mmCIF file of N, CA and C in Angstrom:
data_model
loop_
_atom_site.group_PDB
_atom_site.id
_atom_site.type_symbol
_atom_site.label_atom_id
_atom_site.label_comp_id
_atom_site.label_asym_id
_atom_site.label_seq_id
_atom_site.Cartn_x
_atom_site.Cartn_y
_atom_site.Cartn_z
ATOM 1 N N ASN A 1 0.840 -1.185 0.000
ATOM 2 C CA ASN A 1 0.000 0.000 0.000
ATOM 3 C C ASN A 1 0.882 1.244 0.000
ATOM 4 N N GLN A 2 0.270 2.409 -0.048
ATOM 5 C CA GLN A 2 1.066 3.626 -0.136
ATOM 6 C C GLN A 2 1.652 4.040 1.205
ATOM 7 N N HIS A 3 1.307 3.364 2.289
ATOM 8 C CA HIS A 3 1.805 3.726 3.612
ATOM 9 C C HIS A 3 3.141 3.076 3.931
ATOM 10 N N GLN A 4 3.329 1.833 3.518
ATOM 11 C CA GLN A 4 4.589 1.144 3.781
ATOM 12 C C GLN A 4 4.688 -0.096 2.908
ATOM 13 N N LYS A 5 5.911 -0.596 2.774
ATOM 14 C CA LYS A 5 6.138 -1.826 2.036
ATOM 15 C C LYS A 5 5.851 -2.994 2.980
ATOM 16 N N ILE A 6 5.111 -3.989 2.494
ATOM 17 C CA ILE A 6 4.712 -5.122 3.324
ATOM 18 C C ILE A 6 5.507 -6.346 2.898
ATOM 19 N N GLU A 7 6.284 -6.889 3.825
ATOM 20 C CA GLU A 7 7.046 -8.111 3.575
ATOM 21 C C GLU A 7 7.006 -8.947 4.841
ATOM 22 N N ASP A 8 6.294 -10.047 4.806
ATOM 23 C CA ASP A 8 6.204 -10.937 5.963
ATOM 24 C C ASP A 8 5.649 -12.277 5.510
ATOM 25 N N ARG A 9 5.644 -13.250 6.413
ATOM 26 C CA ARG A 9 5.101 -14.573 6.102
ATOM 27 C C ARG A 9 3.573 -14.506 6.029
ATOM 28 N N CYS A 10 3.012 -15.377 5.194
ATOM 29 C CA CYS A 10 1.557 -15.432 5.084
ATOM 30 C C CYS A 10 1.081 -16.846 5.415
ATOM 31 N N PHE A 11 -0.177 -16.915 5.783
ATOM 32 C CA PHE A 11 -0.817 -18.183 6.085
ATOM 33 C C PHE A 11 -2.113 -18.248 5.298
ATOM 34 N N GLY A 12 -2.494 -19.457 4.887
ATOM 35 C CA GLY A 12 -3.683 -19.541 4.060
ATOM 36 C C GLY A 12 -4.340 -20.890 4.080
ATOM 37 N N LEU A 13 -5.417 -20.954 3.330
ATOM 38 C CA LEU A 13 -6.205 -22.165 3.198
ATOM 39 C C LEU A 13 -6.749 -22.187 1.778
ATOM 40 N N GLY A 14 -6.785 -23.381 1.190
ATOM 41 C CA GLY A 14 -7.284 -23.447 -0.174
ATOM 42 C C GLY A 14 -7.544 -24.869 -0.612
ATOM 43 N N GLY A 15 -7.837 -25.008 -1.891
ATOM 44 C CA GLY A 15 -8.119 -26.317 -2.439
ATOM 45 C C GLY A 15 -7.807 -26.369 -3.923
ATOM 46 N N ILE A 16 -7.682 -27.596 -4.419
ATOM 47 C CA ILE A 16 -7.404 -27.805 -5.827
ATOM 48 C C ILE A 16 -8.152 -29.051 -6.286
ATOM 49 N N LEU A 17 -8.715 -28.986 -7.470
ATOM 50 C CA LEU A 17 -9.382 -30.127 -8.090
ATOM 51 C C LEU A 17 -8.654 -30.385 -9.401
ATOM 52 N N ARG A 18 -7.960 -31.519 -9.482
ATOM 53 C CA ARG A 18 -7.151 -31.831 -10.664
ATOM 54 C C ARG A 18 -7.739 -33.000 -11.431
ATOM 55 N N PHE A 19 -7.680 -32.883 -12.747
ATOM 56 C CA PHE A 19 -8.020 -33.986 -13.642
ATOM 57 C C PHE A 19 -6.791 -34.254 -14.505
ATOM 58 N N TYR A 20 -6.506 -35.533 -14.727
ATOM 59 C CA TYR A 20 -5.373 -35.926 -15.557
ATOM 60 C C TYR A 20 -5.920 -36.604 -16.810
ATOM 61 N N PHE A 21 -5.322 -36.294 -17.967
ATOM 62 C CA PHE A 21 -5.790 -36.913 -19.198
ATOM 63 C C PHE A 21 -4.651 -37.032 -20.206
ATOM 64 N N PHE A 22 -4.802 -37.993 -21.104
ATOM 65 C CA PHE A 22 -3.831 -38.290 -22.164
ATOM 66 C C PHE A 22 -2.432 -38.560 -21.629
ATOM 67 N N GLY A 23 -2.327 -38.998 -20.380
ATOM 68 C CA GLY A 23 -1.041 -39.395 -19.819
ATOM 69 C C GLY A 23 -0.138 -38.281 -19.333
ATOM 70 N N TYR A 24 -0.218 -37.094 -19.969
ATOM 71 C CA TYR A 24 0.729 -36.037 -19.617
ATOM 72 C C TYR A 24 0.106 -34.670 -19.355
ATOM 73 N N PHE A 25 -1.207 -34.549 -19.375
ATOM 74 C CA PHE A 25 -1.851 -33.255 -19.222
ATOM 75 C C PHE A 25 -2.711 -33.229 -17.962
ATOM 76 N N THR A 26 -2.843 -32.023 -17.400
ATOM 77 C CA THR A 26 -3.706 -31.831 -16.242
ATOM 78 C C THR A 26 -4.454 -30.513 -16.408
ATOM 79 N N ALA A 27 -5.650 -30.451 -15.835
ATOM 80 C CA ALA A 27 -6.459 -29.237 -15.820
ATOM 81 C C ALA A 27 -7.389 -29.321 -14.625
ATOM 82 N N GLY A 28 -7.879 -28.180 -14.190
ATOM 83 C CA GLY A 28 -8.798 -28.182 -13.065
ATOM 84 C C GLY A 28 -9.056 -26.786 -12.558
ATOM 85 N N ILE A 29 -9.495 -26.717 -11.304
ATOM 86 C CA ILE A 29 -9.754 -25.435 -10.657
ATOM 87 C C ILE A 29 -8.939 -25.365 -9.375
ATOM 88 N N TYR A 30 -8.585 -24.146 -9.010
ATOM 89 C CA TYR A 30 -7.693 -23.907 -7.882
ATOM 90 C C TYR A 30 -8.128 -22.623 -7.206
ATOM 91 N N GLY A 31 -8.089 -22.577 -5.882
ATOM 92 C CA GLY A 31 -8.466 -21.359 -5.187
ATOM 93 C C GLY A 31 -8.080 -21.391 -3.729
ATOM 94 N N GLY A 32 -8.128 -20.223 -3.120
ATOM 95 C CA GLY A 32 -7.800 -20.140 -1.705
ATOM 96 C C GLY A 32 -7.686 -18.708 -1.248
ATOM 97 N N THR A 33 -7.138 -18.561 -0.060
ATOM 98 C CA THR A 33 -6.906 -17.240 0.516
ATOM 99 C C THR A 33 -5.591 -17.258 1.277
ATOM 100 N N GLN A 34 -4.875 -16.169 1.217
ATOM 101 C CA GLN A 34 -3.613 -15.996 1.933
ATOM 102 C C GLN A 34 -3.725 -14.711 2.747
ATOM 103 N N ARG A 35 -3.275 -14.729 3.989
ATOM 104 C CA ARG A 35 -3.333 -13.523 4.828
ATOM 105 C C ARG A 35 -1.991 -13.303 5.507
ATOM 106 N N THR A 36 -1.560 -12.048 5.496
ATOM 107 C CA THR A 36 -0.314 -11.647 6.144
ATOM 108 C C THR A 36 -0.616 -10.546 7.143
ATOM 109 N N TYR A 37 -0.246 -10.763 8.397
ATOM 110 C CA TYR A 37 -0.319 -9.710 9.416
ATOM 111 C C TYR A 37 1.026 -9.006 9.451
ATOM 112 N N TYR A 38 1.005 -7.698 9.644
ATOM 113 C CA TYR A 38 2.258 -6.950 9.680
ATOM 114 C C TYR A 38 2.162 -5.820 10.689
ATOM 115 N N ILE A 39 3.314 -5.344 11.083
ATOM 116 C CA ILE A 39 3.404 -4.257 12.063
ATOM 117 C C ILE A 39 3.457 -2.933 11.315
ATOM 118 N N SER A 40 2.538 -2.032 11.661
ATOM 119 C CA SER A 40 2.558 -0.680 11.118
ATOM 120 C C SER A 40 3.047 0.269 12.214
ATOM 121 N N SER A 41 2.948 1.559 11.991
ATOM 122 C CA SER A 41 3.584 2.515 12.914
ATOM 123 C C SER A 41 3.116 2.398 14.363
ATOM 124 N N ASP A 42 1.831 2.104 14.599
ATOM 125 C CA ASP A 42 1.347 2.042 15.982
ATOM 126 C C ASP A 42 0.403 0.862 16.201
ATOM 127 N N SER A 43 0.609 -0.239 15.464
ATOM 128 C CA SER A 43 -0.282 -1.384 15.612
ATOM 129 C C SER A 43 0.389 -2.663 15.119
ATOM 130 N N GLU A 44 -0.003 -3.766 15.723
ATOM 131 C CA GLU A 44 0.427 -5.082 15.260
ATOM 132 C C GLU A 44 -0.721 -5.829 14.589
ATOM 133 N N ASN A 45 -1.823 -5.148 14.315
ATOM 134 C CA ASN A 45 -3.027 -5.787 13.801
ATOM 135 C C ASN A 45 -3.331 -5.479 12.345
ATOM 136 N N SER A 46 -2.452 -4.805 11.643
ATOM 137 C CA SER A 46 -2.663 -4.550 10.218
ATOM 138 C C SER A 46 -2.532 -5.857 9.457
ATOM 139 N N TYR A 47 -3.271 -5.979 8.356
ATOM 140 C CA TYR A 47 -3.157 -7.197 7.545
ATOM 141 C C TYR A 47 -3.463 -6.901 6.088
ATOM 142 N N ILE A 48 -2.982 -7.794 5.237
ATOM 143 C CA ILE A 48 -3.329 -7.798 3.822
ATOM 144 C C ILE A 48 -3.695 -9.227 3.469
ATOM 145 N N SER A 49 -4.759 -9.413 2.688
ATOM 146 C CA SER A 49 -5.162 -10.763 2.298
ATOM 147 C C SER A 49 -5.450 -10.797 0.796
ATOM 148 N N LEU A 50 -5.155 -11.949 0.218
ATOM 149 C CA LEU A 50 -5.399 -12.196 -1.198
ATOM 150 C C LEU A 50 -6.282 -13.424 -1.313
ATOM 151 N N GLY A 51 -7.442 -13.272 -1.906
ATOM 152 C CA GLY A 51 -8.324 -14.391 -2.214
ATOM 153 C C GLY A 51 -8.321 -14.603 -3.713
ATOM 154 N N TYR A 52 -8.353 -15.850 -4.165
ATOM 155 C CA TYR A 52 -8.222 -16.124 -5.593
ATOM 156 C C TYR A 52 -8.930 -17.422 -5.951
ATOM 157 N N GLY A 53 -9.270 -17.561 -7.225
ATOM 158 C CA GLY A 53 -9.874 -18.787 -7.705
ATOM 159 C C GLY A 53 -10.011 -18.770 -9.210
ATOM 160 N N GLY A 54 -9.920 -19.959 -9.816
ATOM 161 C CA GLY A 54 -10.069 -20.048 -11.257
ATOM 162 C C GLY A 54 -9.443 -21.303 -11.823
ATOM 163 N N PRO A 55 -9.346 -21.375 -13.140
ATOM 164 C CA PRO A 55 -8.842 -22.590 -13.793
ATOM 165 C C PRO A 55 -7.315 -22.615 -13.916
ATOM 166 N N PHE A 56 -6.783 -23.824 -14.100
ATOM 167 C CA PHE A 56 -5.376 -23.989 -14.412
ATOM 168 C C PHE A 56 -5.236 -25.107 -15.443
ATOM 169 N N VAL A 57 -4.142 -25.084 -16.179
ATOM 170 C CA VAL A 57 -3.792 -26.142 -17.128
ATOM 171 C C VAL A 57 -2.296 -26.396 -16.996
ATOM 172 N N GLY A 58 -1.884 -27.619 -17.331
ATOM 173 C CA GLY A 58 -0.463 -27.902 -17.247
ATOM 174 C C GLY A 58 -0.101 -29.295 -17.702
ATOM 175 N N PHE A 59 1.117 -29.661 -17.375
ATOM 176 C CA PHE A 59 1.674 -30.961 -17.729
ATOM 177 C C PHE A 59 1.952 -31.742 -16.455
ATOM 178 N N SER A 60 1.811 -33.064 -16.540
ATOM 179 C CA SER A 60 2.014 -33.918 -15.380
ATOM 180 C C SER A 60 2.589 -35.255 -15.835
ATOM 181 N N ILE A 61 3.464 -35.792 -15.023
ATOM 182 C CA ILE A 61 4.026 -37.112 -15.318
ATOM 183 C C ILE A 61 4.098 -37.896 -14.012
ATOM 184 N N LYS A 62 3.746 -39.172 -14.094
ATOM 185 C CA LYS A 62 3.756 -40.033 -12.916
ATOM 186 C C LYS A 62 4.871 -41.056 -13.072
ATOM 187 N N HIS A 63 5.622 -41.249 -11.994
ATOM 188 C CA HIS A 63 6.689 -42.241 -11.957
ATOM 189 C C HIS A 63 6.593 -42.979 -10.620
ATOM 190 N N LYS A 64 6.166 -44.210 -10.678
ATOM 191 C CA LYS A 64 5.930 -45.045 -9.492
ATOM 192 C C LYS A 64 4.962 -44.331 -8.562
ATOM 193 N N LYS A 65 5.361 -43.991 -7.324
ATOM 194 C CA LYS A 65 4.436 -43.350 -6.381
ATOM 195 C C LYS A 65 4.510 -41.824 -6.418
ATOM 196 N N LEU A 66 5.333 -41.268 -7.304
ATOM 197 C CA LEU A 66 5.478 -39.817 -7.390
ATOM 198 C C LEU A 66 4.829 -39.268 -8.652
ATOM 199 N N ARG A 67 4.225 -38.090 -8.528
ATOM 200 C CA ARG A 67 3.675 -37.379 -9.681
ATOM 201 C C ARG A 67 4.243 -35.957 -9.649
ATOM 202 N N TYR A 68 4.783 -35.526 -10.784
ATOM 203 C CA TYR A 68 5.345 -34.191 -10.937
ATOM 204 C C TYR A 68 4.427 -33.395 -11.851
ATOM 205 N N THR A 69 4.104 -32.166 -11.434
ATOM 206 C CA THR A 69 3.177 -31.341 -12.204
ATOM 207 C C THR A 69 3.720 -29.922 -12.325
ATOM 208 N N ALA A 70 3.633 -29.372 -13.514
ATOM 209 C CA ALA A 70 3.918 -27.961 -13.773
ATOM 210 C C ALA A 70 2.697 -27.393 -14.481
ATOM 211 N N ALA A 71 2.096 -26.374 -13.888
ATOM 212 C CA ALA A 71 0.854 -25.830 -14.428
ATOM 213 C C ALA A 71 0.866 -24.314 -14.334
ATOM 214 N N PHE A 72 -0.140 -23.698 -14.957
ATOM 215 C CA PHE A 72 -0.278 -22.247 -14.921
ATOM 216 C C PHE A 72 -1.728 -21.904 -14.591
ATOM 217 N N PHE A 73 -1.898 -21.034 -13.608
ATOM 218 C CA PHE A 73 -3.202 -20.617 -13.107
ATOM 219 C C PHE A 73 -3.496 -19.189 -13.560
ATOM 220 N N VAL A 74 -4.732 -18.956 -14.021
ATOM 221 C CA VAL A 74 -5.219 -17.613 -14.339
ATOM 222 C C VAL A 74 -6.615 -17.514 -13.745
ATOM 223 N N GLY A 75 -6.819 -16.555 -12.852
ATOM 224 C CA GLY A 75 -8.129 -16.462 -12.222
ATOM 225 C C GLY A 75 -8.452 -15.057 -11.759
ATOM 226 N N ARG A 76 -9.543 -14.977 -11.048
ATOM 227 C CA ARG A 76 -9.991 -13.720 -10.457
ATOM 228 C C ARG A 76 -9.613 -13.729 -8.990
ATOM 229 N N GLY A 77 -9.467 -12.544 -8.444
ATOM 230 C CA GLY A 77 -9.119 -12.459 -7.037
ATOM 231 C C GLY A 77 -9.520 -11.122 -6.452
ATOM 232 N N SER A 78 -9.257 -10.994 -5.171
ATOM 233 C CA SER A 78 -9.481 -9.723 -4.493
ATOM 234 C C SER A 78 -8.418 -9.557 -3.417
ATOM 235 N N VAL A 79 -8.043 -8.306 -3.220
ATOM 236 C CA VAL A 79 -7.063 -7.951 -2.196
ATOM 237 C C VAL A 79 -7.768 -7.064 -1.186
ATOM 238 N N LYS A 80 -7.642 -7.429 0.087
ATOM 239 C CA LYS A 80 -8.179 -6.604 1.169
ATOM 240 C C LYS A 80 -7.019 -6.231 2.075
ATOM 241 N N ASN A 81 -6.916 -4.946 2.420
ATOM 242 C CA ASN A 81 -5.825 -4.458 3.252
ATOM 243 C C ASN A 81 -6.389 -3.535 4.327
ATOM 244 N N LEU A 82 -6.213 -3.920 5.581
ATOM 245 C CA LEU A 82 -6.534 -3.050 6.713
ATOM 246 C C LEU A 82 -5.206 -2.543 7.251
ATOM 247 N N HIS A 83 -4.940 -1.271 7.009
ATOM 248 C CA HIS A 83 -3.697 -0.655 7.474
ATOM 249 C C HIS A 83 -4.043 0.269 8.636
ATOM 250 N N ILE A 84 -3.499 -0.029 9.794
ATOM 251 C CA ILE A 84 -3.801 0.731 11.010
ATOM 252 C C ILE A 84 -2.604 1.617 11.336
ATOM 253 N N GLU A 85 -2.820 2.920 11.275
ATOM 254 C CA GLU A 85 -1.769 3.873 11.642
ATOM 255 C C GLU A 85 -1.718 4.073 13.146
ATOM 256 N N SER A 86 -2.890 4.057 13.789
ATOM 257 C CA SER A 86 -2.936 4.323 15.221
ATOM 258 C C SER A 86 -4.160 3.634 15.822
ATOM 259 N N GLN A 87 -3.947 3.071 17.022
ATOM 260 C CA GLN A 87 -5.074 2.487 17.740
ATOM 261 C C GLN A 87 -4.858 2.665 19.224
ATOM 262 N N ASN A 88 -5.985 2.754 19.948
ATOM 263 C CA ASN A 88 -5.967 2.917 21.398
ATOM 264 C C ASN A 88 -6.731 1.740 21.974
ATOM 265 N N GLY A 89 -6.018 0.720 22.456
ATOM 266 C CA GLY A 89 -6.664 -0.506 22.910
ATOM 267 C C GLY A 89 -7.303 -1.215 21.735
ATOM 268 N N ASN A 90 -8.619 -1.414 21.793
ATOM 269 C CA ASN A 90 -9.355 -2.040 20.693
ATOM 270 C C ASN A 90 -9.991 -1.025 19.748
ATOM 271 N N THR A 91 -9.741 0.256 19.965
ATOM 272 C CA THR A 91 -10.329 1.306 19.153
ATOM 273 C C THR A 91 -9.330 1.784 18.105
ATOM 274 N N LEU A 92 -9.752 1.740 16.848
ATOM 275 C CA LEU A 92 -8.911 2.241 15.766
ATOM 276 C C LEU A 92 -9.109 3.753 15.679
ATOM 277 N N THR A 93 -8.030 4.498 15.815
ATOM 278 C CA THR A 93 -8.135 5.959 15.758
ATOM 279 C C THR A 93 -7.703 6.514 14.400
ATOM 280 N N ASP A 94 -6.901 5.760 13.661
ATOM 281 C CA ASP A 94 -6.490 6.170 12.316
ATOM 282 C C ASP A 94 -6.199 4.901 11.518
ATOM 283 N N ALA A 95 -7.105 4.556 10.605
ATOM 284 C CA ALA A 95 -6.956 3.305 9.857
ATOM 285 C C ALA A 95 -7.491 3.483 8.443
ATOM 286 N N TYR A 96 -6.994 2.642 7.550
ATOM 287 C CA TYR A 96 -7.403 2.660 6.146
ATOM 288 C C TYR A 96 -7.778 1.249 5.736
ATOM 289 N N LEU A 97 -8.936 1.108 5.099
ATOM 290 C CA LEU A 97 -9.382 -0.188 4.596
ATOM 291 C C LEU A 97 -9.460 -0.105 3.079
ATOM 292 N N TYR A 98 -8.712 -0.970 2.416
ATOM 293 C CA TYR A 98 -8.686 -1.014 0.961
ATOM 294 C C TYR A 98 -9.226 -2.355 0.497
ATOM 295 N N TYR A 99 -9.976 -2.338 -0.588
ATOM 296 C CA TYR A 99 -10.493 -3.569 -1.183
ATOM 297 C C TYR A 99 -10.507 -3.391 -2.691
ATOM 298 N N GLU A 100 -9.838 -4.301 -3.400
ATOM 299 C CA GLU A 100 -9.794 -4.228 -4.852
ATOM 300 C C GLU A 100 -9.943 -5.617 -5.453
ATOM 301 N N LYS A 101 -10.719 -5.712 -6.527
ATOM 302 C CA LYS A 101 -10.769 -6.945 -7.316
ATOM 303 C C LYS A 101 -9.642 -6.880 -8.333
ATOM 304 N N THR A 102 -9.062 -8.052 -8.638
ATOM 305 C CA THR A 102 -7.894 -8.059 -9.508
ATOM 306 C C THR A 102 -7.747 -9.409 -10.195
ATOM 307 N N PRO A 103 -7.158 -9.434 -11.380
ATOM 308 C CA PRO A 103 -6.769 -10.730 -11.946
ATOM 309 C C PRO A 103 -5.561 -11.272 -11.178
ATOM 310 N N VAL A 104 -5.466 -12.592 -11.097
ATOM 311 C CA VAL A 104 -4.345 -13.243 -10.409
ATOM 312 C C VAL A 104 -3.786 -14.300 -11.351
ATOM 313 N N ILE A 105 -2.470 -14.336 -11.488
ATOM 314 C CA ILE A 105 -1.815 -15.379 -12.273
ATOM 315 C C ILE A 105 -0.752 -16.039 -11.410
ATOM 316 N N SER A 106 -0.443 -17.292 -11.726
ATOM 317 C CA SER A 106 0.570 -17.992 -10.941
ATOM 318 C C SER A 106 1.031 -19.261 -11.631
ATOM 319 N N PRO A 107 2.330 -19.500 -11.653
ATOM 320 C CA PRO A 107 2.799 -20.842 -11.991
ATOM 321 C C PRO A 107 2.586 -21.745 -10.779
ATOM 322 N N ILE A 108 2.365 -23.030 -11.035
ATOM 323 C CA ILE A 108 2.192 -24.021 -9.964
ATOM 324 C C ILE A 108 3.150 -25.175 -10.254
ATOM 325 N N ILE A 109 4.019 -25.466 -9.316
ATOM 326 C CA ILE A 109 4.920 -26.608 -9.403
ATOM 327 C C ILE A 109 4.594 -27.520 -8.222
ATOM 328 N N SER A 110 4.266 -28.775 -8.498
ATOM 329 C CA SER A 110 3.902 -29.662 -7.390
ATOM 330 C C SER A 110 4.526 -31.037 -7.545
ATOM 331 N N VAL A 111 4.736 -31.659 -6.390
ATOM 332 C CA VAL A 111 5.192 -33.045 -6.302
ATOM 333 C C VAL A 111 4.222 -33.759 -5.375
ATOM 334 N N ASP A 112 3.644 -34.862 -5.868
ATOM 335 C CA ASP A 112 2.674 -35.636 -5.093
ATOM 336 C C ASP A 112 3.261 -37.005 -4.789
ATOM 337 N N PHE A 113 2.993 -37.478 -3.571
ATOM 338 C CA PHE A 113 3.409 -38.824 -3.168
ATOM 339 C C PHE A 113 2.165 -39.623 -2.840
ATOM 340 N N GLN A 114 1.970 -40.738 -3.531
ATOM 341 C CA GLN A 114 0.780 -41.558 -3.350
ATOM 342 C C GLN A 114 0.928 -42.419 -2.098
ATOM 343 N N LEU A 115 0.131 -42.106 -1.070
ATOM 344 C CA LEU A 115 0.147 -42.860 0.183
ATOM 345 C C LEU A 115 -0.647 -44.154 0.062
ATOM 346 N N SER A 116 -1.752 -44.082 -0.670
ATOM 347 C CA SER A 116 -2.595 -45.254 -0.918
ATOM 348 C C SER A 116 -3.323 -45.012 -2.246
ATOM 349 N N LYS A 117 -4.192 -45.942 -2.603
ATOM 350 C CA LYS A 117 -4.934 -45.790 -3.861
ATOM 351 C C LYS A 117 -5.771 -44.507 -3.876
ATOM 352 N N ARG A 118 -6.285 -44.094 -2.721
ATOM 353 C CA ARG A 118 -7.195 -42.954 -2.647
ATOM 354 C C ARG A 118 -6.618 -41.720 -1.958
ATOM 355 N N LEU A 119 -5.427 -41.800 -1.386
ATOM 356 C CA LEU A 119 -4.877 -40.697 -0.603
ATOM 357 C C LEU A 119 -3.483 -40.324 -1.100
ATOM 358 N N VAL A 120 -3.289 -39.017 -1.364
ATOM 359 C CA VAL A 120 -2.034 -38.510 -1.913
ATOM 360 C C VAL A 120 -1.569 -37.316 -1.083
ATOM 361 N N LEU A 121 -0.297 -37.310 -0.711
ATOM 362 C CA LEU A 121 0.323 -36.174 -0.035
ATOM 363 C C LEU A 121 0.906 -35.269 -1.112
ATOM 364 N N THR A 122 0.558 -33.981 -1.082
ATOM 365 C CA THR A 122 1.039 -33.056 -2.107
ATOM 366 C C THR A 122 1.804 -31.908 -1.479
ATOM 367 N N SER A 123 2.797 -31.441 -2.192
ATOM 368 C CA SER A 123 3.499 -30.210 -1.828
ATOM 369 C C SER A 123 3.652 -29.407 -3.111
ATOM 370 N N GLN A 124 3.433 -28.105 -3.008
ATOM 371 C CA GLN A 124 3.523 -27.284 -4.211
ATOM 372 C C GLN A 124 4.063 -25.902 -3.889
ATOM 373 N N ILE A 125 4.691 -25.351 -4.893
ATOM 374 C CA ILE A 125 5.190 -23.989 -4.826
ATOM 375 C C ILE A 125 4.416 -23.183 -5.863
ATOM 376 N N VAL A 126 3.868 -22.064 -5.418
ATOM 377 C CA VAL A 126 3.135 -21.171 -6.314
ATOM 378 C C VAL A 126 3.689 -19.759 -6.138
ATOM 379 N N TYR A 127 3.497 -18.938 -7.145
ATOM 380 C CA TYR A 127 3.981 -17.557 -7.092
ATOM 381 C C TYR A 127 2.859 -16.656 -7.599
ATOM 382 N N HIS A 128 1.922 -16.340 -6.685
ATOM 383 C CA HIS A 128 0.777 -15.504 -7.060
ATOM 384 C C HIS A 128 1.246 -14.097 -7.416
ATOM 385 N N THR A 129 0.701 -13.578 -8.500
ATOM 386 C CA THR A 129 0.968 -12.198 -8.908
ATOM 387 C C THR A 129 -0.368 -11.528 -9.165
ATOM 388 N N ALA A 130 -0.559 -10.366 -8.549
ATOM 389 C CA ALA A 130 -1.806 -9.613 -8.700
ATOM 390 C C ALA A 130 -1.460 -8.126 -8.774
ATOM 391 N N ILE A 131 -2.461 -7.310 -9.020
ATOM 392 C CA ILE A 131 -2.294 -5.851 -9.050
ATOM 393 C C ILE A 131 -3.037 -5.270 -7.852
ATOM 394 N N PHE A 132 -2.352 -4.399 -7.078
ATOM 395 C CA PHE A 132 -2.962 -3.741 -5.923
ATOM 396 C C PHE A 132 -2.481 -2.295 -5.905
ATOM 397 N N HIS A 133 -3.386 -1.356 -5.941
ATOM 398 C CA HIS A 133 -3.065 0.080 -6.001
ATOM 399 C C HIS A 133 -2.130 0.391 -7.171
ATOM 400 N N ASP A 134 -2.436 -0.146 -8.335
ATOM 401 C CA ASP A 134 -1.637 0.069 -9.550
ATOM 402 C C ASP A 134 -0.188 -0.387 -9.401
ATOM 403 N N ASP A 135 0.074 -1.276 -8.467
ATOM 404 C CA ASP A 135 1.408 -1.833 -8.269
ATOM 405 C C ASP A 135 1.276 -3.353 -8.224
ATOM 406 N N LYS A 136 2.332 -4.057 -8.550
ATOM 407 C CA LYS A 136 2.273 -5.522 -8.526
ATOM 408 C C LYS A 136 2.398 -6.045 -7.100
ATOM 409 N N LEU A 137 1.589 -7.048 -6.798
ATOM 410 C CA LEU A 137 1.631 -7.741 -5.513
ATOM 411 C C LEU A 137 2.156 -9.141 -5.790
ATOM 412 N N TYR A 138 3.247 -9.509 -5.141
ATOM 413 C CA TYR A 138 3.849 -10.828 -5.308
ATOM 414 C C TYR A 138 3.660 -11.625 -4.030
ATOM 415 N N ASN A 139 3.268 -12.888 -4.178
ATOM 416 C CA ASN A 139 3.037 -13.730 -3.015
ATOM 417 C C ASN A 139 3.578 -15.132 -3.281
ATOM 418 N N PRO A 140 4.892 -15.340 -3.096
ATOM 419 C CA PRO A 140 5.435 -16.696 -3.236
ATOM 420 C C PRO A 140 4.968 -17.550 -2.060
ATOM 421 N N THR A 141 4.535 -18.771 -2.348
ATOM 422 C CA THR A 141 3.923 -19.598 -1.309
ATOM 423 C C THR A 141 4.335 -21.059 -1.459
ATOM 424 N N PHE A 142 4.621 -21.695 -0.334
ATOM 425 C CA PHE A 142 4.817 -23.137 -0.281
ATOM 426 C C PHE A 142 3.579 -23.730 0.374
ATOM 427 N N GLN A 143 2.951 -24.709 -0.271
ATOM 428 C CA GLN A 143 1.728 -25.308 0.239
ATOM 429 C C GLN A 143 1.882 -26.822 0.369
ATOM 430 N N MET A 144 1.252 -27.362 1.405
ATOM 431 C CA MET A 144 1.215 -28.817 1.601
ATOM 432 C C MET A 144 -0.224 -29.215 1.878
ATOM 433 N N GLY A 145 -0.569 -30.446 1.481
ATOM 434 C CA GLY A 145 -1.923 -30.891 1.738
ATOM 435 C C GLY A 145 -2.141 -32.330 1.336
ATOM 436 N N LEU A 146 -3.398 -32.727 1.439
ATOM 437 C CA LEU A 146 -3.818 -34.068 1.066
ATOM 438 C C LEU A 146 -4.782 -33.985 -0.111
ATOM 439 N N LEU A 147 -4.613 -34.897 -1.064
ATOM 440 C CA LEU A 147 -5.535 -35.026 -2.176
ATOM 441 C C LEU A 147 -6.267 -36.347 -2.034
ATOM 442 N N PHE A 148 -7.531 -36.330 -2.370
ATOM 443 C CA PHE A 148 -8.348 -37.545 -2.294
ATOM 444 C C PHE A 148 -8.715 -37.979 -3.701
ATOM 445 N N ASN A 149 -8.373 -39.200 -4.064
ATOM 446 C CA ASN A 149 -8.645 -39.726 -5.402
ATOM 447 C C ASN A 149 -9.921 -40.540 -5.419
ATOM 448 N N ARG A 150 -10.538 -40.588 -6.580
ATOM 449 C CA ARG A 150 -11.698 -41.469 -6.783
ATOM 450 C C ARG A 150 -11.243 -42.794 -7.287
#
């Protein structure tokens, strides 16, 4: 935002629905939310969050119990930023709330380990890029989770 540069760890929650076809291709939908709390001049409660969702396409190859995937995501998103300049206890005395809708793009690199026929452990690296206040917002993220197969 225009008040300060925000650089800190983020935490999030999301999901992915993947389909594999023709042996080497994948497509599906992907979405989630990431939130970063940061310290501003007189508060520890400022935050910025990125919500996103949409389709992805890519390539995938399976070798024994491992699956490697490289994909590209293009979707819609929104950025919400509560920047607190000053607060007195629980009362905000000087704060700014920003909300913008934005396109979001990201490469997705993932490695999956098949635990059983129906359960897969996944880890992925994504690099969300969005526009916020006419400036680029970058959100590199490492994600881990479980996938359930049919």
